Tab-separated table of C-alpha atoms in Angstrom:
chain	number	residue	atom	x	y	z
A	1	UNK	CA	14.782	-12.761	-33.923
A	2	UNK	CA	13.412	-13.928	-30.685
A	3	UNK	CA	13.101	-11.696	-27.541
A	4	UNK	CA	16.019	-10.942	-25.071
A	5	UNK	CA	16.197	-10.136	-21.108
A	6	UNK	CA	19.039	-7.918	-20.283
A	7	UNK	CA	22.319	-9.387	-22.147
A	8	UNK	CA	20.470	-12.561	-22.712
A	9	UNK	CA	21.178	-13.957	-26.608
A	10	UNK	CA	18.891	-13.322	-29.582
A	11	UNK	CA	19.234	-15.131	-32.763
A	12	UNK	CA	20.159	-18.152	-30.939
A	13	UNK	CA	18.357	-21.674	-31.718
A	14	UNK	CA	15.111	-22.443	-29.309
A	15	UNK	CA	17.307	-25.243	-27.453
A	16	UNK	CA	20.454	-26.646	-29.421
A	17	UNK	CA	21.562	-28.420	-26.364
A	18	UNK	CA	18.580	-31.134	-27.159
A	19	UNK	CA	19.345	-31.541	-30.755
A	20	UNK	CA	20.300	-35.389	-32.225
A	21	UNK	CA	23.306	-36.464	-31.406
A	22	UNK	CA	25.922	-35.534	-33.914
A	23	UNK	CA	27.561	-37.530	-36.837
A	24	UNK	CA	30.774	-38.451	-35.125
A	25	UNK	CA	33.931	-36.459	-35.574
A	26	UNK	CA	36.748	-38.807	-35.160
A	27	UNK	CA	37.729	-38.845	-31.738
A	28	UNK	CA	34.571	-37.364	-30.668
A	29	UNK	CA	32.243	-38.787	-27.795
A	30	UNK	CA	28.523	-39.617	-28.655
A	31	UNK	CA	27.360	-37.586	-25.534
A	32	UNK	CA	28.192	-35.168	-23.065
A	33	UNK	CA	27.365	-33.705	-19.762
A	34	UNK	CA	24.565	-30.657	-19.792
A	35	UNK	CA	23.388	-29.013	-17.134
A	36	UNK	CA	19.777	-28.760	-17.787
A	37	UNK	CA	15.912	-28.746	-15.853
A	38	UNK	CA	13.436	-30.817	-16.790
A	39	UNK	CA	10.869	-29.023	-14.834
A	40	UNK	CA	10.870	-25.027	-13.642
A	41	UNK	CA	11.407	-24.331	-9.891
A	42	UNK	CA	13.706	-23.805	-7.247
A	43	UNK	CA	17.330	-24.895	-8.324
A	44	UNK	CA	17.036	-28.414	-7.304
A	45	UNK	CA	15.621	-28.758	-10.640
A	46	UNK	CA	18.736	-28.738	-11.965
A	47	UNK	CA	20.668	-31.463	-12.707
A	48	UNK	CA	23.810	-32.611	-14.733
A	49	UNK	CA	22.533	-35.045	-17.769
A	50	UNK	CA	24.291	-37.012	-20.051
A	51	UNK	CA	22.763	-36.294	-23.434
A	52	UNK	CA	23.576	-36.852	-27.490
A	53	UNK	CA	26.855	-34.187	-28.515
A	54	UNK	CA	24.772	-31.830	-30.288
A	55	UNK	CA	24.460	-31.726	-34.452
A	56	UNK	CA	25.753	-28.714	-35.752
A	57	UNK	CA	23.592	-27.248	-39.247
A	58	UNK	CA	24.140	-25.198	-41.971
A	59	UNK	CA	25.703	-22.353	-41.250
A	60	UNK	CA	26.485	-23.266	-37.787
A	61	UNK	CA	30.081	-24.899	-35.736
A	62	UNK	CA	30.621	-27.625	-32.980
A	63	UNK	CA	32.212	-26.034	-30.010
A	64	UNK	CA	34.107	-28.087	-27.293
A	65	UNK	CA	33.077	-26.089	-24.519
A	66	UNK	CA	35.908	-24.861	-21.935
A	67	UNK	CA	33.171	-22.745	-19.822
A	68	UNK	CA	30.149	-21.144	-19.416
A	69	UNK	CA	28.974	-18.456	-16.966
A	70	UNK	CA	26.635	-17.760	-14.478
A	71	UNK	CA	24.222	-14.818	-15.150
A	72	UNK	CA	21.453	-13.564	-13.128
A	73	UNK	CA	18.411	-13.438	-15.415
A	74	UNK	CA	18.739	-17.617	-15.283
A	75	UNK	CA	17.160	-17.601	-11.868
A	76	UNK	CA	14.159	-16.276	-13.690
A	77	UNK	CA	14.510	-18.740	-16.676
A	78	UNK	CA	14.857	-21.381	-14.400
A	79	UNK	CA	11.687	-20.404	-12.188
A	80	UNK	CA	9.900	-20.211	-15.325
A	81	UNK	CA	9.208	-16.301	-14.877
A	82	UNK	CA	10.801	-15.346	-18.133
A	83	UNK	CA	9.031	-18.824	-20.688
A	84	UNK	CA	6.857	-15.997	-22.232
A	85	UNK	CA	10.656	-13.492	-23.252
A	86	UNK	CA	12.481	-17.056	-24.056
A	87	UNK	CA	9.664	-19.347	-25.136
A	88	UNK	CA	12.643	-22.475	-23.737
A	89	UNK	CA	11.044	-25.930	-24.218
A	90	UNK	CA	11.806	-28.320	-21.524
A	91	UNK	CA	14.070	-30.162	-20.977
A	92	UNK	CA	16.065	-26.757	-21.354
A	93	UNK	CA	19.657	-26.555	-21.435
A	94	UNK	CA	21.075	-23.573	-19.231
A	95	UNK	CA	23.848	-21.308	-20.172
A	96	UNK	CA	24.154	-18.339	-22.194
A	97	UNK	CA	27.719	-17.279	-22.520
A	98	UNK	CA	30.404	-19.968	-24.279
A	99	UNK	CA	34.288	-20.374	-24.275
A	100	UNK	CA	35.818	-22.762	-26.088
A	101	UNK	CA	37.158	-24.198	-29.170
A	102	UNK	CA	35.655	-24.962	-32.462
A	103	UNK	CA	35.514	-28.595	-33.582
A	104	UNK	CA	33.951	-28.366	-36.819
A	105	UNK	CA	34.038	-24.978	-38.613
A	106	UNK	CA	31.304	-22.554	-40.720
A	107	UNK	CA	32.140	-19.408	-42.451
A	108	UNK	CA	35.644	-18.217	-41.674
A	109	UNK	CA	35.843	-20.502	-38.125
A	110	UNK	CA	38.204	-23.592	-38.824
A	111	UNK	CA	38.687	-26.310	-36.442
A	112	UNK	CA	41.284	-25.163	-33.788
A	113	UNK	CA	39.888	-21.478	-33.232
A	114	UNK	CA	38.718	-20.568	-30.136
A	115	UNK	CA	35.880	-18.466	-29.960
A	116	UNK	CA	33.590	-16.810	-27.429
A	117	UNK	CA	30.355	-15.835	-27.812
A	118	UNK	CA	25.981	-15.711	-26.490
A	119	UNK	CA	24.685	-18.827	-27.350
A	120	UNK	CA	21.964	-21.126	-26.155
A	121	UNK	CA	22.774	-24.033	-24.348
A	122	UNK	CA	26.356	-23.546	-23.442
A	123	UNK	CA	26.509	-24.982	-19.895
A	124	UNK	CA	27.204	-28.799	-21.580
A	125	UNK	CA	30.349	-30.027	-22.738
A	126	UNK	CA	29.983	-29.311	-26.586
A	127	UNK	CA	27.673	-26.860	-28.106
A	128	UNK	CA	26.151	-25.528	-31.221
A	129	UNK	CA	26.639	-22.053	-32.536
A	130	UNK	CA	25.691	-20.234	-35.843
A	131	UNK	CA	29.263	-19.353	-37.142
A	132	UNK	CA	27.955	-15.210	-37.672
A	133	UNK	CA	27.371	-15.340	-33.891
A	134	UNK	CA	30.894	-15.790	-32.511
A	135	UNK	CA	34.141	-13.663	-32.505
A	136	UNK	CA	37.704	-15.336	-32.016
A	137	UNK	CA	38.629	-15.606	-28.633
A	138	UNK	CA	40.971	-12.597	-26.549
A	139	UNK	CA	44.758	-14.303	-25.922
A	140	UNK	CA	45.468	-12.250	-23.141
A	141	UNK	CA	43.288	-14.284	-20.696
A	142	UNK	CA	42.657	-17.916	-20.273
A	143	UNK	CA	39.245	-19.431	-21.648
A	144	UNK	CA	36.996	-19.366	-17.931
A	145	UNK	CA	37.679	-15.600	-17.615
A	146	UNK	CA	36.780	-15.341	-21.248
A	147	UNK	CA	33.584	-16.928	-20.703
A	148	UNK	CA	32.865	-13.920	-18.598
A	149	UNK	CA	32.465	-11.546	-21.675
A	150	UNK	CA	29.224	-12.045	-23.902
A	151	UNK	CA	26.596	-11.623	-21.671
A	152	UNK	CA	27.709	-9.145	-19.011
A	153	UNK	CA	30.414	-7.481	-21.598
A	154	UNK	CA	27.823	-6.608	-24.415
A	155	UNK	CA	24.893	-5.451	-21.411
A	156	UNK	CA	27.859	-3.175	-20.138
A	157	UNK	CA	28.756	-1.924	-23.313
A	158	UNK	CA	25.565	-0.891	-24.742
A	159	UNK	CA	24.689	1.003	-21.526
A	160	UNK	CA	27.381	2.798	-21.824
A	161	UNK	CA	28.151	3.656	-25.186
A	162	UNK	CA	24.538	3.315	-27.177
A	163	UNK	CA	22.141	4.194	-24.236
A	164	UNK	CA	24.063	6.625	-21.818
A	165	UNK	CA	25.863	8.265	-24.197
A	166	UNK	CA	28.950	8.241	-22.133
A	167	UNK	CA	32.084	10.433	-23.099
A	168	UNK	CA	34.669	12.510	-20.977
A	169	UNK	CA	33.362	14.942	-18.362
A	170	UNK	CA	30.369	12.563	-17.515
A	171	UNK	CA	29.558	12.215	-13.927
A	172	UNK	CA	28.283	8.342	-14.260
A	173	UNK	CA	26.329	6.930	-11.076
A	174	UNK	CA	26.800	2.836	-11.417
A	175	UNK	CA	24.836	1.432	-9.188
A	176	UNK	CA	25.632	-1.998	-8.540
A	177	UNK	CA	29.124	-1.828	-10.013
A	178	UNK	CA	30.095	-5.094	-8.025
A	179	UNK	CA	28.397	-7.047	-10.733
A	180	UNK	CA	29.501	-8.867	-13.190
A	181	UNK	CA	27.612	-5.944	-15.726
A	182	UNK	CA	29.022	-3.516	-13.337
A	183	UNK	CA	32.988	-4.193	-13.471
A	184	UNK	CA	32.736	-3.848	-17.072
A	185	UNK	CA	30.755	-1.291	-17.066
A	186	UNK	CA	32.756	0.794	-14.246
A	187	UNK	CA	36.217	0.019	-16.968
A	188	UNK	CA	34.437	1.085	-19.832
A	189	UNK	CA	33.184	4.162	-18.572
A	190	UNK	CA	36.382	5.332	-17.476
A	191	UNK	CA	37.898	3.852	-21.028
A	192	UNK	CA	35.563	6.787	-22.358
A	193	UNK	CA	36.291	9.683	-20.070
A	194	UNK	CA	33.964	10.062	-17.554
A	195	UNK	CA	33.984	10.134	-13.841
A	196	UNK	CA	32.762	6.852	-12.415
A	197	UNK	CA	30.889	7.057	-8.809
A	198	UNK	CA	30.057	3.560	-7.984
A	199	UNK	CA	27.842	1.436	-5.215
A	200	UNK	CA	29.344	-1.878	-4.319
A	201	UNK	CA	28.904	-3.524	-0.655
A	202	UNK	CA	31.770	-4.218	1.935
A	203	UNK	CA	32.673	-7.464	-0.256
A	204	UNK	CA	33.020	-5.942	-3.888
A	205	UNK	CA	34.202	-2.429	-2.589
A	206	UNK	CA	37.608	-2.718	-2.955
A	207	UNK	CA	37.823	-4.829	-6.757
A	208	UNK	CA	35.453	-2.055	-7.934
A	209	UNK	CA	38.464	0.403	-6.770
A	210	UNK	CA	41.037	-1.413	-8.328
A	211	UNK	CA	39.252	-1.256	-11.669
A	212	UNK	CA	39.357	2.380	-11.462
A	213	UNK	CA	36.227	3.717	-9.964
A	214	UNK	CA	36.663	7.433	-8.938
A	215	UNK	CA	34.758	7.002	-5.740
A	216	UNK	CA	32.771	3.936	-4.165
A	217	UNK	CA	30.457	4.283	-1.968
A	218	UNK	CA	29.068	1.220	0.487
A	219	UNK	CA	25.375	1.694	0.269
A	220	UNK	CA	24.758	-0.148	2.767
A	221	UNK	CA	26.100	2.885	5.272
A	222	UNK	CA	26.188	5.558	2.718
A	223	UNK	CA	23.823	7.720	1.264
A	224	UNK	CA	23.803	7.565	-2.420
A	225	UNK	CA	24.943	10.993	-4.038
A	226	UNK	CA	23.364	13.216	-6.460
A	227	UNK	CA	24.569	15.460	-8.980
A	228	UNK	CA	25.187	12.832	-11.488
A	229	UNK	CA	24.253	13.352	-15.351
A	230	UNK	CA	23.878	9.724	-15.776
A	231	UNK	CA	22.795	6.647	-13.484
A	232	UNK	CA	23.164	3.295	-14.590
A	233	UNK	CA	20.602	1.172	-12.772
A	234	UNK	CA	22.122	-2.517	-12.694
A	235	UNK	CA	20.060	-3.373	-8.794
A	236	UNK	CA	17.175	-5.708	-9.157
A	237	UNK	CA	14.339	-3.781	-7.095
A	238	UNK	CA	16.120	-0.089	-6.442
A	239	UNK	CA	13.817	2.377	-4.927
A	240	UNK	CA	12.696	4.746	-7.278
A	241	UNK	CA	14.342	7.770	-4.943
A	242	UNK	CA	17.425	6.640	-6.921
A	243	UNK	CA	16.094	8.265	-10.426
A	244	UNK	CA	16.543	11.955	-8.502
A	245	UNK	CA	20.296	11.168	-8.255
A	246	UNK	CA	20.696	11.954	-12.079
A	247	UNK	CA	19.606	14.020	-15.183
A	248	UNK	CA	19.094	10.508	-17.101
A	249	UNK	CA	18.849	7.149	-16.116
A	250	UNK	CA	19.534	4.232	-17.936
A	251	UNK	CA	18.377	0.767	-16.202
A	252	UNK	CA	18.779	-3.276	-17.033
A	253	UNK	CA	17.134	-4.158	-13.898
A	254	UNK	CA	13.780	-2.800	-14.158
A	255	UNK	CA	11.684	0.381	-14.507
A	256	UNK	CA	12.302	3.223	-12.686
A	257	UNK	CA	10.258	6.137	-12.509
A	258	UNK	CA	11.837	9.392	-14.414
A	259	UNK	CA	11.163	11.267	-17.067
A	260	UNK	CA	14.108	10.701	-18.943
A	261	UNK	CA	14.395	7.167	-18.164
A	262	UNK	CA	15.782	4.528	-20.560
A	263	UNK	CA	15.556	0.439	-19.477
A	264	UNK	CA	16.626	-1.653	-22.175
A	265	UNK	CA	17.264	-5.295	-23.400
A	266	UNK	CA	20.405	-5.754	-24.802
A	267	UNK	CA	21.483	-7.541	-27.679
A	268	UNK	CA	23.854	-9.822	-29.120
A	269	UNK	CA	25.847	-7.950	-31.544
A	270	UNK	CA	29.098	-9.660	-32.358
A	271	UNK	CA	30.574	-6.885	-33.796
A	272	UNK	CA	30.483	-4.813	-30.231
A	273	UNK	CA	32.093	-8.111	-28.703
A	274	UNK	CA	34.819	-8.268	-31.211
A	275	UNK	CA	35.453	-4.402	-29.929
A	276	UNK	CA	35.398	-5.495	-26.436
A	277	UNK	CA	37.597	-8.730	-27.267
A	278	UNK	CA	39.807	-5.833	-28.699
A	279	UNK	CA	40.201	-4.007	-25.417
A	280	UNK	CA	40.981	-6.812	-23.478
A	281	UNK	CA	44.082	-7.253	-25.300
A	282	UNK	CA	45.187	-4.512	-25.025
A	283	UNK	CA	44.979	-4.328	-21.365
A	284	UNK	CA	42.193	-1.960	-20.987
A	285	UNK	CA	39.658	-4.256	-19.811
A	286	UNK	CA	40.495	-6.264	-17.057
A	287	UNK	CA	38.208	-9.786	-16.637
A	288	UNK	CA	38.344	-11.224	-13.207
A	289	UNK	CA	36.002	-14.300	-12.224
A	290	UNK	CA	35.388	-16.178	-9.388
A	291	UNK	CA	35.913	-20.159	-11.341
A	292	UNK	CA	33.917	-23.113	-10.326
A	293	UNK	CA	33.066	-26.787	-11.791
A	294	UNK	CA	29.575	-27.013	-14.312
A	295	UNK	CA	28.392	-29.578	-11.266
A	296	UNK	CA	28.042	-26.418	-8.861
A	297	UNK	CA	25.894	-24.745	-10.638
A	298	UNK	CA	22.814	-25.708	-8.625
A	299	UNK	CA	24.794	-24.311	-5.262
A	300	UNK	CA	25.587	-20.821	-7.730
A	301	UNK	CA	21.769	-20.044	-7.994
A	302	UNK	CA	21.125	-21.056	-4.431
A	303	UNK	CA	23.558	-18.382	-3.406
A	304	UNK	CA	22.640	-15.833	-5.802
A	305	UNK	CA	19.166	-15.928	-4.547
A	306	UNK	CA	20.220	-15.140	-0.964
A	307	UNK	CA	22.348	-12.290	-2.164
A	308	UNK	CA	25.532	-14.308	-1.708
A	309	UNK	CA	27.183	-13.604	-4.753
A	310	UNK	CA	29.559	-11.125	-5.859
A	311	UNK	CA	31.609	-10.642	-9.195
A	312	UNK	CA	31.485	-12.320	-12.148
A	313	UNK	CA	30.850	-16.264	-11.190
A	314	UNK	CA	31.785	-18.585	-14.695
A	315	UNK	CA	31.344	-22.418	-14.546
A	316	UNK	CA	34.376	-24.583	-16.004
A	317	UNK	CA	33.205	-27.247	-18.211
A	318	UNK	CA	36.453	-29.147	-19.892
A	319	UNK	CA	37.571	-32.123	-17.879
């Protein structure tokens, strides 16, 4: 099973996005739109191809992609910081997280069934899956806020739950709960009992309130407070004078110096998304995304580089 950054997919294929064009389905197109780089640098190497409709093999389903989503460690895919975690060949195509519907099915997915999942290669119109790594769709929310789920969902949930050991009566310090990890990550740790103190700047404040936070605090006035028995590290580059703020420390963005420190990859584990998928139903989990077309998804990493982004950003894909 290949490496993973931080909620990126393992057990994917290398690239299924460049695969031969697929034996034609009737009614389906000979090729698609992928958003892809040919080269790594700055995100004007990005561009929107038309390529062969991927070949699903054994084992594996054709997805009609309704969206993808936007997620941070991309910036250092598409830079080419991260070719020794991914090993991507190039032409790569981006995208990590997939909603959408299955056009031909594998194991118990039949055409019809719309699925979610972290793939390789989802930010195209139709995409290539093994069948084990997907989980039917939630029906409480439409198919772009689904495509929200895998990647930040799963990196939320194992924080939480596997890493931090999160139940009631824990004092949790998220910082960097404006996220698109940290909204899940601020509703699951409530979901579990604890008492969620959360960072989140002037923008993200108030939709980290809403999701139940027990305090935010803007840190960029605020000083952030101690006394916590866990902090969840989600901030690219925080100063290690955060790890005194908590008795353990669990971090996706990068070390931290503490004793009792934890930084971890996570993983795809479709069984913890079908869990998740679960709580969404139900109403537990809220998923709210800021929506915008595949084509923008050069602009998305310009901004995210400048520190322009906030929330959970997902690309739609279907015409």
């Amino acid at each position: 099973m290949p490496k993973t950054q931080a909620g990126v997919p393992a057990g994917t294929p290398a690239n299924a996005g460049t695969r031969p064009a697929a034996e034609q389905v009737s009614g389906l197109p000979g090729r698609m739109r992928a958003a892809r780089i040919h080269e790594y640098g700055d995100a004007s190497v990005i561009s929107l191809d038309e390529v062969p409709v991927p070949r699903p093999g054994p084992g594996e389903v054709l997805i009609e992609v309704a969206a993808t989503s936007f997620n941070p460690s991309e910036v250092g895919l598409r830079m080419g910081l991260l070719r020794e975690v991914f090993g991507a060949t190039l032409p790569h195509t981006l995208g990590w997280d997939v909603a959408g519907t299955v056009v031909t099915g594998a194991g118990d997915l039949v055409p019809g069934d719309r699925v979610i999942g972290l793939i390789d290669a989802a930010a195209a119109e139709y995409a290539v899956a093994g069948a084990d790594l997907l989980v039917r769709a939630p029906r409480r929310i439409p198919p772009e806020a689904a495509a929200a789920v895998p990647v930040a969902g799963l990196t939320a949930w194992q924080a939480v739950f596997e890493h931090a050991r999160i139940g009631p009566g824990t004092r949790v310090l998220i910082n960097g709960a404006g996220g698109g990890v940290g909204l899940f990550a601020v509703q699951l740790a409530k979901h579990a009992g604890a008492r969620v103190v959360a960072t989140a700047g002037p923008r993200s404040a108030a939709a980290v309130r809403a999701l139940g936070a027990d305090e935010v605090v803007d840190y960029t006035t605020t000083p952030l407070p101690g006394g916590n028995d866990v902090l969840l590290n989600l901030v690219p580059g925080a100063p290690d004078a955060v790890s005194g703020l908590a008795e353990d420390v669990v971090s996706i963005a990068g070390p931290i110096d503490h004793p009792r420190a934890v930084r971890f990859v996570a993983r795809n584990d479709p069984g913890q998304l079908a869990e998740l998928v679960a709580l969404i139903d139900r109403g537990v989990v809220r998923v709210e995304v800021d929506a915008r077309p595949l084509a923008s998804l050069a602009e998305v990493h310009r901004a995210a580089e400048r520190g322009l982004t906030r929330g959970k950003i997902v690309l739609k894909v279907a015409k």
